[in-house]
Short mmCIF file of C-alpha atoms in Angstrom, two decimals:
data_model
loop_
_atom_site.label_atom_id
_atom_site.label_comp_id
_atom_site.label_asym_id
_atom_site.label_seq_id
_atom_site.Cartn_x
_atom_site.Cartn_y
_atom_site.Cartn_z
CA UNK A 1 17.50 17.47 37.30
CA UNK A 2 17.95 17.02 41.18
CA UNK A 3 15.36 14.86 42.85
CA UNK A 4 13.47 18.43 44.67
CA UNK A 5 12.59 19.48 41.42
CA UNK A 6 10.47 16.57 40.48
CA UNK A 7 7.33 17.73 42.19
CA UNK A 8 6.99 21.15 40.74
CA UNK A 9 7.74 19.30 37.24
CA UNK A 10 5.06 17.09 37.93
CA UNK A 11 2.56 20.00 38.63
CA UNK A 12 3.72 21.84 35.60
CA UNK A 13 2.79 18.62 33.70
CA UNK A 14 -0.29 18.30 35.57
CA UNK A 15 -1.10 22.09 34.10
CA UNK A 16 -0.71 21.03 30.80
CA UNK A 17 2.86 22.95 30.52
CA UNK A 18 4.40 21.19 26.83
CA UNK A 19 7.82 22.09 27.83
CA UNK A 20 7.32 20.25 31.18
CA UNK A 21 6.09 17.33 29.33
CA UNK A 22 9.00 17.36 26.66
CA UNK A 23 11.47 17.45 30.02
CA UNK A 24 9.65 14.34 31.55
CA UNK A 25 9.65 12.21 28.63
CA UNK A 26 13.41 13.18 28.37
CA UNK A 27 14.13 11.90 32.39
CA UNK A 28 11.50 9.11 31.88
CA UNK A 29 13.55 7.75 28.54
CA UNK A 30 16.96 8.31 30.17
CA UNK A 31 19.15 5.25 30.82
CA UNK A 32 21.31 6.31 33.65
CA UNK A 33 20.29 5.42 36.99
CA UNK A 34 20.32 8.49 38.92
CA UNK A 35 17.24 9.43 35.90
CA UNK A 36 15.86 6.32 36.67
CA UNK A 37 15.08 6.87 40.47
CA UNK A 38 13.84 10.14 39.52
CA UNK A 39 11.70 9.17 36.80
CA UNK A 40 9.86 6.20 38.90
CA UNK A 41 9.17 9.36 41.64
CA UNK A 42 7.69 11.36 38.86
CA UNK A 43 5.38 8.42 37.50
CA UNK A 44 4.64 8.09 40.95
CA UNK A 45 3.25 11.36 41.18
CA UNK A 46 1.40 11.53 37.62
CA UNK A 47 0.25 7.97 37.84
CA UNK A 48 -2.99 8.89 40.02
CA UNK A 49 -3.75 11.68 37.33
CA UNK A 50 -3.42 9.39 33.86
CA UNK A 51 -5.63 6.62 32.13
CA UNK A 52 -7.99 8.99 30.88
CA UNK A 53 -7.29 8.83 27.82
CA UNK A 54 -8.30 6.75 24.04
CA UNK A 55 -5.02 4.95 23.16
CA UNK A 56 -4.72 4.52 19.75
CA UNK A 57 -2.03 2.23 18.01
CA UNK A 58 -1.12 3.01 14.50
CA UNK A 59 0.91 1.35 11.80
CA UNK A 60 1.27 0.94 8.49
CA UNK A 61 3.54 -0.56 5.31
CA UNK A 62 6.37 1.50 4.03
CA UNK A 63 4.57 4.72 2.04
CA UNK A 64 1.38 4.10 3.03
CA UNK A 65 1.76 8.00 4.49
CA UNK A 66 1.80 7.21 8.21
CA UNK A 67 2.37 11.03 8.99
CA UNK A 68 0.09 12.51 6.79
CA UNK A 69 -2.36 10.45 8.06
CA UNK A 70 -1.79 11.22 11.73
CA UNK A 71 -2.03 15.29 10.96
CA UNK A 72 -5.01 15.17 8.91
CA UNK A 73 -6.82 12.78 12.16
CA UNK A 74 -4.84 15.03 14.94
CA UNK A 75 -6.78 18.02 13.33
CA UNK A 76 -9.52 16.54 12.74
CA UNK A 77 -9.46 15.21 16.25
CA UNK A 78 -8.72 18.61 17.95
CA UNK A 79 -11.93 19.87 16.08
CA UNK A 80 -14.12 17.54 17.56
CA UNK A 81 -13.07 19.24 21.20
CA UNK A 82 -9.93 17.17 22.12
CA UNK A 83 -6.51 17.35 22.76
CA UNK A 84 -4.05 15.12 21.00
CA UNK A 85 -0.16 13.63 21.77
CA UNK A 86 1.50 12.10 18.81
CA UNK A 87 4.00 9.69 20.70
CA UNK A 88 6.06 8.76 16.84
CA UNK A 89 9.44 5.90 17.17
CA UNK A 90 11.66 6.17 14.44
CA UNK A 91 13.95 3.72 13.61
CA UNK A 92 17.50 3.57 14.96
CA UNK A 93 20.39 2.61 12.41
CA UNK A 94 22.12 -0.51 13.66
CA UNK A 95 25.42 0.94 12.32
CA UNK A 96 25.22 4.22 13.92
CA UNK A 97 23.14 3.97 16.77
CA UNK A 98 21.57 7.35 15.31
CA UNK A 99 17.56 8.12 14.29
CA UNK A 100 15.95 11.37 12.18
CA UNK A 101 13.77 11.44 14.15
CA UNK A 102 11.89 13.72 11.32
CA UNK A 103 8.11 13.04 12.08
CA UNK A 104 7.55 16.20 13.54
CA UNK A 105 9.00 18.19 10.75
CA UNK A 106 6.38 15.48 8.38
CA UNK A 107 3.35 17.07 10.89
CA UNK A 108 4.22 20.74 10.50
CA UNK A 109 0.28 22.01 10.71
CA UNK A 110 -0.22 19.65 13.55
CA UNK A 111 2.60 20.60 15.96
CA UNK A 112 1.74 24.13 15.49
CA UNK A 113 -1.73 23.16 17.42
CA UNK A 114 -1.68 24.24 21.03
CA UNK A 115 -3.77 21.09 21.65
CA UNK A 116 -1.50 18.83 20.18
CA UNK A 117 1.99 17.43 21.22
CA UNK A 118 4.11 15.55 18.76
CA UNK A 119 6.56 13.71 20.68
CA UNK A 120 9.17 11.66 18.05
CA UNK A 121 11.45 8.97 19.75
CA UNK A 122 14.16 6.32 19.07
CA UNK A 123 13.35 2.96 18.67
CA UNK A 124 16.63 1.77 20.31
CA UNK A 125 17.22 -1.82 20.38
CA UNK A 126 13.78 -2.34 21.44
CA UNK A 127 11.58 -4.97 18.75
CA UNK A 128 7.80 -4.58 18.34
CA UNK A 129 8.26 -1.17 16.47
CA UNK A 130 7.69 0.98 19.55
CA UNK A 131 10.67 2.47 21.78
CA UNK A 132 11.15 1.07 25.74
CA UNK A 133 9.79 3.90 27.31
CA UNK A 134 6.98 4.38 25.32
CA UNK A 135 4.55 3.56 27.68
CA UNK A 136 5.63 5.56 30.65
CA UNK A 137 5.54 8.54 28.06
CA UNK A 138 1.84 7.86 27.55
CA UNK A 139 1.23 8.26 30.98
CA UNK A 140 2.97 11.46 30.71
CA UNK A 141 0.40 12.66 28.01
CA UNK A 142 -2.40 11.38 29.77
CA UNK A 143 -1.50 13.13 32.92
CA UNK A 144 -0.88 16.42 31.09
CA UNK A 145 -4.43 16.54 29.35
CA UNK A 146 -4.27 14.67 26.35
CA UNK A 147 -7.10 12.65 26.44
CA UNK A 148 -6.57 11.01 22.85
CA UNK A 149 -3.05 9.50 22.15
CA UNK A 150 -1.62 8.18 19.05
CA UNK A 151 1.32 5.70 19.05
CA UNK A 152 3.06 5.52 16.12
CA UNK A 153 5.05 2.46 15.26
CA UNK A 154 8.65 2.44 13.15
CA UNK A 155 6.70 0.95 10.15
CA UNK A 156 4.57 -2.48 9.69
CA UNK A 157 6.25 -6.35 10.39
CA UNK A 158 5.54 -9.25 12.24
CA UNK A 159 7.15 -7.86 14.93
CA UNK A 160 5.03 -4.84 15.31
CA UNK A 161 1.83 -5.81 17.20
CA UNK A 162 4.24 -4.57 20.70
CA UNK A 163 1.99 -1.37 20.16
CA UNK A 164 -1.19 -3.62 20.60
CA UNK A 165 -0.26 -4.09 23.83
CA UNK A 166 -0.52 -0.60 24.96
CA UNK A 167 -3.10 0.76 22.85
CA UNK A 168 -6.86 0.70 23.52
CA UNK A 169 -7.05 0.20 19.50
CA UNK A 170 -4.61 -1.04 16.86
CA UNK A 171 -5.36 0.71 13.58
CA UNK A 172 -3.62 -0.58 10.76
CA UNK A 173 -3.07 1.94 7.65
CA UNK A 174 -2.73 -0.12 4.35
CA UNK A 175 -2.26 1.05 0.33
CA UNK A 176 -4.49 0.44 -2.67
CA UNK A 177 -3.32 -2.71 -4.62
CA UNK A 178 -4.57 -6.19 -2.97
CA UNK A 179 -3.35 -8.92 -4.64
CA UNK A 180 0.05 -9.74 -4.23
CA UNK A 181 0.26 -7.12 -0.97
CA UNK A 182 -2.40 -9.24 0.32
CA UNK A 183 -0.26 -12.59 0.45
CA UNK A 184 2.75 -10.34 1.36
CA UNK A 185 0.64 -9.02 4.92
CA UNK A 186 2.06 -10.56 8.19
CA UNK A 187 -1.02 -12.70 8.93
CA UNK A 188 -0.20 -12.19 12.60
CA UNK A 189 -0.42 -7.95 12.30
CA UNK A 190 -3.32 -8.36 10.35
CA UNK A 191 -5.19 -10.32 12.95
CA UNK A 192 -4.30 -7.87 16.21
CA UNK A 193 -5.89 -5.00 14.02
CA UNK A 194 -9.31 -3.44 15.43
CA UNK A 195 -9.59 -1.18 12.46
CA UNK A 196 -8.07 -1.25 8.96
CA UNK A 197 -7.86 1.45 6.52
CA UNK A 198 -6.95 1.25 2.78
CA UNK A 199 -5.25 5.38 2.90
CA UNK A 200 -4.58 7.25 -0.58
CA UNK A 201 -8.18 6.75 -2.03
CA UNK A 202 -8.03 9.63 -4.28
CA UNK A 203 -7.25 10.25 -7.83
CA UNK A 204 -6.02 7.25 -10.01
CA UNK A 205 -5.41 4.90 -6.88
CA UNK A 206 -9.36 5.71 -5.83
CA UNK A 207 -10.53 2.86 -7.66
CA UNK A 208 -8.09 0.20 -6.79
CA UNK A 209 -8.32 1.79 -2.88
CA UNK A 210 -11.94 0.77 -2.95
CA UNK A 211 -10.79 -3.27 -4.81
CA UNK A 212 -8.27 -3.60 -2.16
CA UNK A 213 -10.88 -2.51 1.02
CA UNK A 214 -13.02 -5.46 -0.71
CA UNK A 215 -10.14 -8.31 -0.42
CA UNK A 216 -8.69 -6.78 2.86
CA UNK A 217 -12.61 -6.94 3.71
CA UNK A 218 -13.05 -10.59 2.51
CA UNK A 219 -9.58 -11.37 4.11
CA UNK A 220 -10.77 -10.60 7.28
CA UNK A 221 -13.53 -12.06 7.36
CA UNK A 222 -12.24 -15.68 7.19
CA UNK A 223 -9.45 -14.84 9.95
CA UNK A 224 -12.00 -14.00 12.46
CA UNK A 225 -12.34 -10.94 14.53
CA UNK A 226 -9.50 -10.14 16.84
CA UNK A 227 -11.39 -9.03 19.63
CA UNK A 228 -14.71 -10.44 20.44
CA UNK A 229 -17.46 -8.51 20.17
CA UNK A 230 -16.10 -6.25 17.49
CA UNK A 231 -16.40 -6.39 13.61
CA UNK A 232 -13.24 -5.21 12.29
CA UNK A 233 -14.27 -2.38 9.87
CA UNK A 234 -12.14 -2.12 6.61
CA UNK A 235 -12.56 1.31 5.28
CA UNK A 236 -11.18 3.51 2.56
CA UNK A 237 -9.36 6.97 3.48
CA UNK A 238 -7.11 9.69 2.35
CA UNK A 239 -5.13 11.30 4.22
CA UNK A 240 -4.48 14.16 1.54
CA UNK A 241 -7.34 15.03 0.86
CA UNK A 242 -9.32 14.55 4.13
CA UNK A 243 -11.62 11.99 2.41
CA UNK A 244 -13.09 9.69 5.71
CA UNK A 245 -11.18 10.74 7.70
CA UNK A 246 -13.83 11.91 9.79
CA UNK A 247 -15.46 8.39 9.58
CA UNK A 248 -12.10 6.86 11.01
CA UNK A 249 -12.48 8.58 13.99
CA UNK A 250 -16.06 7.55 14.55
CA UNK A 251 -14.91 4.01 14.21
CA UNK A 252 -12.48 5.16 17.35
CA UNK A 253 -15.71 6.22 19.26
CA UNK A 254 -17.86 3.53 18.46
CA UNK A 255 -15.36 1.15 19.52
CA UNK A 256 -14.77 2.77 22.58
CA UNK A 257 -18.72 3.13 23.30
CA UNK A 258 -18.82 -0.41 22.47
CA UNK A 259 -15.99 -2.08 24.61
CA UNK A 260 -15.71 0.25 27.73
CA UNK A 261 -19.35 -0.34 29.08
CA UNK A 262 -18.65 -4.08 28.71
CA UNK A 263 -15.19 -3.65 30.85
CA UNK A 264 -13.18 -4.55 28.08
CA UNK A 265 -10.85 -1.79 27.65
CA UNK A 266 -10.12 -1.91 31.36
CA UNK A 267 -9.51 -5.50 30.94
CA UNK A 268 -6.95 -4.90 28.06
CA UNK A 269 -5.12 -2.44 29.82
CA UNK A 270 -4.93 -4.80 33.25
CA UNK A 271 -3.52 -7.45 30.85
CA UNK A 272 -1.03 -4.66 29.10
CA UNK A 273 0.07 -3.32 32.68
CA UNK A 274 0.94 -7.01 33.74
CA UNK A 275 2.32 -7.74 30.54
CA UNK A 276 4.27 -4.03 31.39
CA UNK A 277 5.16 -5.51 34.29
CA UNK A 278 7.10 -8.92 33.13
CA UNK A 279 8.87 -7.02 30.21
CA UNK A 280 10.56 -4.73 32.96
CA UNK A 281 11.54 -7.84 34.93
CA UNK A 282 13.06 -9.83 31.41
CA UNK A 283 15.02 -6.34 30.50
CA UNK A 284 16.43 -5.48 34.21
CA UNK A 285 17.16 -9.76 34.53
CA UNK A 286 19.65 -9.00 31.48
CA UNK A 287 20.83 -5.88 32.46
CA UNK A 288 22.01 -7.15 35.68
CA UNK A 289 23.05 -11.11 34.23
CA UNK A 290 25.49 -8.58 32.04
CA UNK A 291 26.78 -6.31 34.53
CA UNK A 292 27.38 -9.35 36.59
CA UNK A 293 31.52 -10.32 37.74
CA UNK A 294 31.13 -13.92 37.14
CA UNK A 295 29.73 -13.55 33.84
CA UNK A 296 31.72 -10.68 32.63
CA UNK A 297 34.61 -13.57 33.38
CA UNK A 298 33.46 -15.68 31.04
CA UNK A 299 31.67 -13.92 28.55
CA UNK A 300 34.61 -13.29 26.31
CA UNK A 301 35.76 -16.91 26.02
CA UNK A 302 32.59 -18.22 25.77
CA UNK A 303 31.72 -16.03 23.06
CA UNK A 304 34.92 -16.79 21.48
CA UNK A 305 34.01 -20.41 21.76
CA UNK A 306 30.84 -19.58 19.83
CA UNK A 307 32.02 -17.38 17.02
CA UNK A 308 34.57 -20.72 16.17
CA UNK A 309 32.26 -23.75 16.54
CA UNK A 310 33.26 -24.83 19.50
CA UNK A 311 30.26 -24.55 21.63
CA UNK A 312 26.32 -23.88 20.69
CA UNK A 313 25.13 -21.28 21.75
CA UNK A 314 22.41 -22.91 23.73
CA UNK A 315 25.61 -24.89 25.84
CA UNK A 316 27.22 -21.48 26.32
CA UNK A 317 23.89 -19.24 27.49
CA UNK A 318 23.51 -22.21 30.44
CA UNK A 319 27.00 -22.13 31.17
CA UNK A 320 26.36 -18.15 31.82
CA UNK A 321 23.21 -18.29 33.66
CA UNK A 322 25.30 -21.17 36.04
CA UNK A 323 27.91 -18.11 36.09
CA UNK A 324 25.61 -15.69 37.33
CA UNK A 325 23.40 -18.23 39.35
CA UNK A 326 26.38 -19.55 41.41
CA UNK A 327 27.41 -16.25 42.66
#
C-alpha cells in the first residue's frame, strides 16, 4: 500500500467500509517499517474520529466458552441498537510461530451481522494475553463506527490483566465448581475484574453455577473492590442458552453511567494511553539495543558465556547495554 492511498483508506474506514477496516488492521499490525510509517499516518488521520466507544475486556479459564459467550452478547448487543468489533488474540505456538486463529469460525451467527466485525489476531511474543497492536486496532473500530468493542484475551493467567489496561471494563468469564478453582484463581486477575460471571448455568451445572457465584461472591468481597466506587457484581450466565445475558450487558451500562459522569473512564484511558506510551518506548529501546553493531559483536559470545556458566546473566545484560551505550 503506497503512502497516497492512505487517505482514501482512512475515509473508507471512516464510512464504516469492513474491508477497509480488515486492510488497516493488516498495515497497522505489520512489522516492516515502510508499514510502520504508513500506519502512524493512518492513526493520525482516524485518531480525531475514535474514543467513542465502551471498551470491554474479556477473559476467561480454559472451556469456560469464551466464544460462545461473545456471540450470544454481540447479538444481544446489536439488538439493543449498537454496533459491535470482536478484536479475538489467539495464541501463537512457540515452536512454529503459527496461530488458528479459529474464533471467527467459533462466532459463525455473529460475523454474519452487518453490525458486527470479528477481527481474530496473533498473540506473537507479546505477554498479557492480548497481541502488540491491539490497541491501535481498537482505534480502528472506533473510528469505523463500532461504538462497543470486545477484546478478547488468549485465555486467563496472571499475566493477563494487559487487556485491563485498554479496556473501559475487565469482565472475567468463570465455570461452575468453586472450591478447588477458587484457590487455583490468579488472585491478581481476580482483583483487576469489574464484572465476574459464573457462564454455563444451565442444566446439571445450574446448581453448582449458582454455589460457585456465592464463593466467587464471598471471595470478592474480602479482596476489596478494584475500582473505587464500584461493587464488583458476580453473576450467573449462559452463554448457550441466552440465560442473563441480557443482565451482563446492563452491568456494562450501569458501569459506564456510573464512572463516566465522575471522569473516571477518561481518567483510565489517560493512564492506559501513557501507559501506551512507555510500552512503545521499552519495545522500540530493544528493537534498536538488538539491531545495534556493537552489540550484535558481542551478543554471540556473551550468550555463549551464559549458556556454559561462565557469566550471569545479569553481568552479561550490563556488559550489552555498555555495548550499545558506548557507541
Amino acid at each position: 500500500m503506497s503512502a497516497p492511498e492512505i487517505p482514501a483508506l482512512a475515509d473508507s474506514i471512516r464510512g464504516g467500509d469492513r474491508r477497509a477496516l480488515a486492510r488497516g488492521i493488516t498495515l497497522v499490525e505489520s512489522t516492516r517499517p515502510d508499514h510502520r510509517e504508513r500506519a502512524d499516518a493512518l492513526l493520525d488521520l482516524l485518531l480525531p474520529h475514535a474514543g467513542d466507544s465502551i471498551r470491554v475486556g474479556i477473559t476467561g479459564v480454559p472451556g469456560v466458552g469464551k466464544s460462545t459467550f461473545i456471540e450470544a452478547f454481540g447479538l444481544h448487543v446489536i439488538g439493543q441498537g449498537h454496533r459491535v468489533a470482536v478484536l479475538a488474540v489467539d495464541p501463537t505456538s512457540r515452536k512454529s510461530g503459527g496461530s488458528i486463529l479459529g474464533d471467527k469460525t467459533r462466532m459463525e451467527e455473529l460475523a454474519r451481522n452487518d453490525a458486527a466485525f470479528i477481527r481474530p489476531s496473533p498473540a506473537g511474543e507479546t505477554l498479557g494475553g492480548v497481541a502488540r497492536r491491539t490497541r491501535e486496532a481498537l482505534l480502528l473500530c472506533e473510528a469505523a463506527g463500532f461504538d462497543v468493542v470486545f477484546v478478547e484475551t488468549v485465555g486467563v493467567g496472571q499475566s493477563e490483566t494487559a487487556v485491563a489496561d485498554m479496556t473501559d471494563i475487565f469482565l472475567l468469564l468463570l465455570l461452575p465448581g468453586g472450591g478447588d478453582e477458587l484457590q487455583g484463581l490468579k488472585r491478581g486477575i481476580v482483583e483487576m475484574a469489574d464484572m465476574v460471571l459464573v457462564n454455563k448455568d444451565d442444566g446439571d451445572l445450574a446448581d453448582a453455577a449458582q454455589r460457585a457465584a456465592a464463593e466467587y461472591s464471598g471471595a470478592l468481597h474480602l479482596l476489596g473492590a478494584g475500582t473505587p466506587d464500584w461493587p464488583v457484581p458476580v453473576a450467573t450466565c449462559s452463554a448457550l442458552t441466552g440465560k442473563g445475558i441480557g443482565e451482563a450487558w446492563q452491568w456494562v451500562e450501569s458501569f459506564r453511567a456510573t464512572m463516566e459522569p465522575a471522569g473516571a473512564i477518561a481518567a483510565r484511558r489517560a493512564a492506559q494511553a501513557r501507559e501506551w506510551m512507555w510500552g512503545e518506548i521499552r519495545e522500540g529501546l530493544i528493537s534498536t539495543l538488538r539491531d545495534s553493531p556493537g552489540v550484535a559483536a558481542r551478543l554471540p559470545d556473551l550468550e555463549a558465556e551464559v549458556s556454559a556458566g561462565r557469566i550471569t546473566p545479569a553481568a552479561a545484560a550490563r556488559k550489552l547495554l555498555e555495548a550499545f551505550l558506548m557507541q
